mmCIF file of C-alpha atoms in Angstrom:
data_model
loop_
_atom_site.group_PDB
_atom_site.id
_atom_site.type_symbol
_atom_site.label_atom_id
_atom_site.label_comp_id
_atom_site.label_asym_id
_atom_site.label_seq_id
_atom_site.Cartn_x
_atom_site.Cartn_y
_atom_site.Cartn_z
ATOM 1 C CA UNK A 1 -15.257 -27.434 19.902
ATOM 2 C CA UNK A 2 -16.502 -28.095 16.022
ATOM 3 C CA UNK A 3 -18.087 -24.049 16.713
ATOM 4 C CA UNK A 4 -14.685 -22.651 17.692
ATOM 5 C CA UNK A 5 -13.355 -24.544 15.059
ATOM 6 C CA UNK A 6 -15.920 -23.166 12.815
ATOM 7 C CA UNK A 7 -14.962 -19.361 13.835
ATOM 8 C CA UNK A 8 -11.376 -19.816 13.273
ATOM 9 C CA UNK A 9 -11.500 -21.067 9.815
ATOM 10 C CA UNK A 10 -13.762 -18.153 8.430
ATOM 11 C CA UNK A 11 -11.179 -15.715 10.804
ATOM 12 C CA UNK A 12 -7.972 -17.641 8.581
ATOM 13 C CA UNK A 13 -10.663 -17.263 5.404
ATOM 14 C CA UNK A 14 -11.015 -13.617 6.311
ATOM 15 C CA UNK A 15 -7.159 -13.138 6.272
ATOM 16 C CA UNK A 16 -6.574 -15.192 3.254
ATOM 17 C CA UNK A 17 -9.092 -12.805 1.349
ATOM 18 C CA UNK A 18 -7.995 -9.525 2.631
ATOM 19 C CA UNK A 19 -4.127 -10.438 1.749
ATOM 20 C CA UNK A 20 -4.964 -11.311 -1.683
ATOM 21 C CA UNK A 21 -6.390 -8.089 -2.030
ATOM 22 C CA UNK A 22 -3.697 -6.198 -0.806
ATOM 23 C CA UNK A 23 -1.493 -8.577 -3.118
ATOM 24 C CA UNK A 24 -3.758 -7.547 -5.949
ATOM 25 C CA UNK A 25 -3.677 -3.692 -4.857
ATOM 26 C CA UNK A 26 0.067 -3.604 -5.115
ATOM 27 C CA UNK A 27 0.113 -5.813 -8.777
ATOM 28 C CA UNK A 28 -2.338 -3.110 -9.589
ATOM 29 C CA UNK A 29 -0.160 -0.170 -8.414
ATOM 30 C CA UNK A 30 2.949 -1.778 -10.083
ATOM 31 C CA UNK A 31 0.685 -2.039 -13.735
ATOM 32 C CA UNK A 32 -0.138 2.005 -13.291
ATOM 33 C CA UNK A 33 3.662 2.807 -12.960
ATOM 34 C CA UNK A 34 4.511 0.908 -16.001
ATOM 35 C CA UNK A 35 1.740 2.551 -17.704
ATOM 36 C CA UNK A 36 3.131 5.955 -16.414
ATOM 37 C CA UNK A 37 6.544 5.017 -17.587
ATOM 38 C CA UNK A 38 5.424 4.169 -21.245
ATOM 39 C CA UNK A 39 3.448 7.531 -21.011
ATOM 40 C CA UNK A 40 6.558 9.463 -20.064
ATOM 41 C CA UNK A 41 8.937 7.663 -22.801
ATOM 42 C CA UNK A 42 6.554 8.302 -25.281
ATOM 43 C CA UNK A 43 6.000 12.008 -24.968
ATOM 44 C CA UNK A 44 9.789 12.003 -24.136
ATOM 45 C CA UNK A 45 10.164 10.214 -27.944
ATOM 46 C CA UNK A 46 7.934 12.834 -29.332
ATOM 47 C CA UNK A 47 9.538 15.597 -28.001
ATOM 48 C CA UNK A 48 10.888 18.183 -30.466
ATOM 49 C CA UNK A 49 14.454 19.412 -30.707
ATOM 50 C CA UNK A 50 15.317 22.424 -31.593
ATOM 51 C CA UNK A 51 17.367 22.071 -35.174
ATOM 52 C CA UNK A 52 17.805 26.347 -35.077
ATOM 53 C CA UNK A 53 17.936 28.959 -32.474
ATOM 54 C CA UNK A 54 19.931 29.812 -29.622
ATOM 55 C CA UNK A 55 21.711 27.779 -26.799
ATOM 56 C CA UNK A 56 19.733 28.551 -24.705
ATOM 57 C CA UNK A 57 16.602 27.181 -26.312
ATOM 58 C CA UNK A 58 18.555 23.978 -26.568
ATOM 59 C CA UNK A 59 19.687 23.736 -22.401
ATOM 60 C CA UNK A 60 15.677 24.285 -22.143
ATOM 61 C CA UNK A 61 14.570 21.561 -24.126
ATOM 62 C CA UNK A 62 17.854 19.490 -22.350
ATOM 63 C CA UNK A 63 16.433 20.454 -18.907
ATOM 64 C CA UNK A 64 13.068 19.646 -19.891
ATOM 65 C CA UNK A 65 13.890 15.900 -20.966
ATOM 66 C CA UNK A 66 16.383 15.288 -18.189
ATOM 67 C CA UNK A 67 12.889 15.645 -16.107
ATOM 68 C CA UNK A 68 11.690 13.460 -18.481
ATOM 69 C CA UNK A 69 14.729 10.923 -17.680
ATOM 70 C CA UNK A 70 14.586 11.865 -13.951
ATOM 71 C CA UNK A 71 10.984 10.815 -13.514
ATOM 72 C CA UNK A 72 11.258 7.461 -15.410
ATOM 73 C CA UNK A 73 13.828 6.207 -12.887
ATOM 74 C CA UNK A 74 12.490 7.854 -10.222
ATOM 75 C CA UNK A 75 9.341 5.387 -11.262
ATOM 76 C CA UNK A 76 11.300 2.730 -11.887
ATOM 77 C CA UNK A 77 12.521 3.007 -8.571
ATOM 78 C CA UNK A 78 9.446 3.196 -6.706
ATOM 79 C CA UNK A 79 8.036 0.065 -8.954
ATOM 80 C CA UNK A 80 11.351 -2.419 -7.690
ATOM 81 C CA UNK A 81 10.114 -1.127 -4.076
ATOM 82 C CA UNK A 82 6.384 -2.155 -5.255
ATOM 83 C CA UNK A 83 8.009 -5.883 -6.088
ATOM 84 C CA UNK A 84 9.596 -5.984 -2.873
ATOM 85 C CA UNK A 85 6.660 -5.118 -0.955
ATOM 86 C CA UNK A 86 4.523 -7.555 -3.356
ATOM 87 C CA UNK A 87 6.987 -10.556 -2.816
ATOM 88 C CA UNK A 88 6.429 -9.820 1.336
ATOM 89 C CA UNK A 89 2.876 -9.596 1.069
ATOM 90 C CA UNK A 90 2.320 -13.235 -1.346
ATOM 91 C CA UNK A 91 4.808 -14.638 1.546
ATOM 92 C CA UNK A 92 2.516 -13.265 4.474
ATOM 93 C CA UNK A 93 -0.396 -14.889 1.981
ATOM 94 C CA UNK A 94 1.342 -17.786 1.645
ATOM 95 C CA UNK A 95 1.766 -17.849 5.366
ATOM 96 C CA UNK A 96 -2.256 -17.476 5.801
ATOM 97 C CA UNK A 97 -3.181 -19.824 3.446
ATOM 98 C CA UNK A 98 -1.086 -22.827 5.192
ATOM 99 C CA UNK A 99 -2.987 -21.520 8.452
ATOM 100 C CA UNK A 100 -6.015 -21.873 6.903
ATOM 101 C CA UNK A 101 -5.598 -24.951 5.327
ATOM 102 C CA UNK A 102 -4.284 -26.842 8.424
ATOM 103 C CA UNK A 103 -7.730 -25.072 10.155
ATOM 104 C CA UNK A 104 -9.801 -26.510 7.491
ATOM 105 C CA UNK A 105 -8.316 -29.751 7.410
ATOM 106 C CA UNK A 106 -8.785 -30.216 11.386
ATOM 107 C CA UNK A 107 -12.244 -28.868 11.056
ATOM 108 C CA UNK A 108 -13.163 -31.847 8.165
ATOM 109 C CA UNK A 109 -11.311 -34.099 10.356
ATOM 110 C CA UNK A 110 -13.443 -33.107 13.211
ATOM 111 C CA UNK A 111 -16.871 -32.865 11.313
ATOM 112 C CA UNK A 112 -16.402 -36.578 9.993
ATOM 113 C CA UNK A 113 -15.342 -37.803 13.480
ATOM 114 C CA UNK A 114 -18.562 -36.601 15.111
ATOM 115 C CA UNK A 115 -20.654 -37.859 11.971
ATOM 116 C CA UNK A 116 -19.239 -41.032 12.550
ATOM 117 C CA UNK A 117 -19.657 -40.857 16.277
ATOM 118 C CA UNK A 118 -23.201 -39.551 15.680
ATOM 119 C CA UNK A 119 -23.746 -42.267 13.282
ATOM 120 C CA UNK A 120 -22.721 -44.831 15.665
ATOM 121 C CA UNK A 121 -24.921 -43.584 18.088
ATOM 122 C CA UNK A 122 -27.919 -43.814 15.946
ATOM 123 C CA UNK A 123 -26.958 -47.271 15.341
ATOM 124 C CA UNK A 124 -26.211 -48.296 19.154
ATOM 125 C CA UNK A 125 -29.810 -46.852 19.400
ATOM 126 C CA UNK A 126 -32.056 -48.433 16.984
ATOM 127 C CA UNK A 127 -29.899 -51.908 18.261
ATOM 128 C CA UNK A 128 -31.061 -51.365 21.350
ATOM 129 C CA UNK A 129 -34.859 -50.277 20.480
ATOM 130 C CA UNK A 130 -34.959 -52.866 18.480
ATOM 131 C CA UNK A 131 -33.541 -55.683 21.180
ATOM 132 C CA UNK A 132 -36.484 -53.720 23.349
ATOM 133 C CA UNK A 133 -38.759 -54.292 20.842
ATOM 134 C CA UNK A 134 -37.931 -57.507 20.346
ATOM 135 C CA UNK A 135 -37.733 -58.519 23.877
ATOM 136 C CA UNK A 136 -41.038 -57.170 24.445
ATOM 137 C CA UNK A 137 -42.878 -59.092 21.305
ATOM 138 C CA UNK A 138 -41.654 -62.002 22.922
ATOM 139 C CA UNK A 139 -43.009 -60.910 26.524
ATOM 140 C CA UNK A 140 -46.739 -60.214 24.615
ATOM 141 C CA UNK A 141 -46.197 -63.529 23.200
ATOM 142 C CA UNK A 142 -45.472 -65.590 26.152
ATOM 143 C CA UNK A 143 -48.117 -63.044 27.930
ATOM 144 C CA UNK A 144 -50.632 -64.510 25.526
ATOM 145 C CA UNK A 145 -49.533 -67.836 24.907
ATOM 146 C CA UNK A 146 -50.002 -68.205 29.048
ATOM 147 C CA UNK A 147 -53.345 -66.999 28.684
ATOM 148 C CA UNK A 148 -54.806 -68.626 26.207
ATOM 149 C CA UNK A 149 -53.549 -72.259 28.334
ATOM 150 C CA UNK A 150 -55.489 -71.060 31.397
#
């Protein structure tokens, strides 16, 4: 039992590990679309407007930082989808690491049981090697005592 119990813990390790990696995958996804954002605001704060010219150089520049606008919620949108997904996958983790916890905790229970039943054991035996022992100095002595009389 102790080796099945053995295999199921490191399977519940396993899981733990490979959902806090896929916890740390998304954090990591969420920190490049912030990134992205501040990279898009920025060149969308640098961005020169025409003071002089015609209208129609000003709808271009409009145009070109409504794309500006568009992709910044667009990304701000996919990074509240991120959270969601990250807030399911630390509850599936939390999930695994209550599983492996209770596997771990059965397995210690179980390793100290048979140390103490091994233990036990060990004592049981050397009582009765030494009652043998004992028994059997007293046979040589009775043995001897017997023959030294004749």
């Amino acid at each position: 039992m102790i080796k099945q119990l053995i295999s199921l813990v490191k399977i519940a390790k396993q899981n733990v590990d490979l959902q806090e990696k896929s916890v740390q995958a998304c954090a990591s996804e969420i920190r490049l679309k912030f990134e992205y954002i501040d990279s898009l605001n920025y060149e969308l704060q640098n961005a020169d407007v025409p003071k002089s010219g015609s209208f129609k150089d000003y709808q271009s520049q409009k145009v070109y930082m409504q794309g500006f606008l568009y992709e910044i919620e667009k990304t701000y949108e996919e990074v509240a989808l991120l959270k969601l997904k990250k807030k399911e996958l630390e509850e599936v983790l939390k999930a695994f690491n209550i599983e492996y916890e209770k596997l771990k905790y059965i397995y210690d229970k179980e390793s100290l049981r048979l140390k103490k039943e091994k233990e036990s054991l060990e004592a049981k035996s050397l009582d009765s090697i030494s009652n043998l022992l004992y028994a059997n100095k007293g046979y040589n002595h009775e043995k001897n005592s017997t023959n030294s009389s004749m």
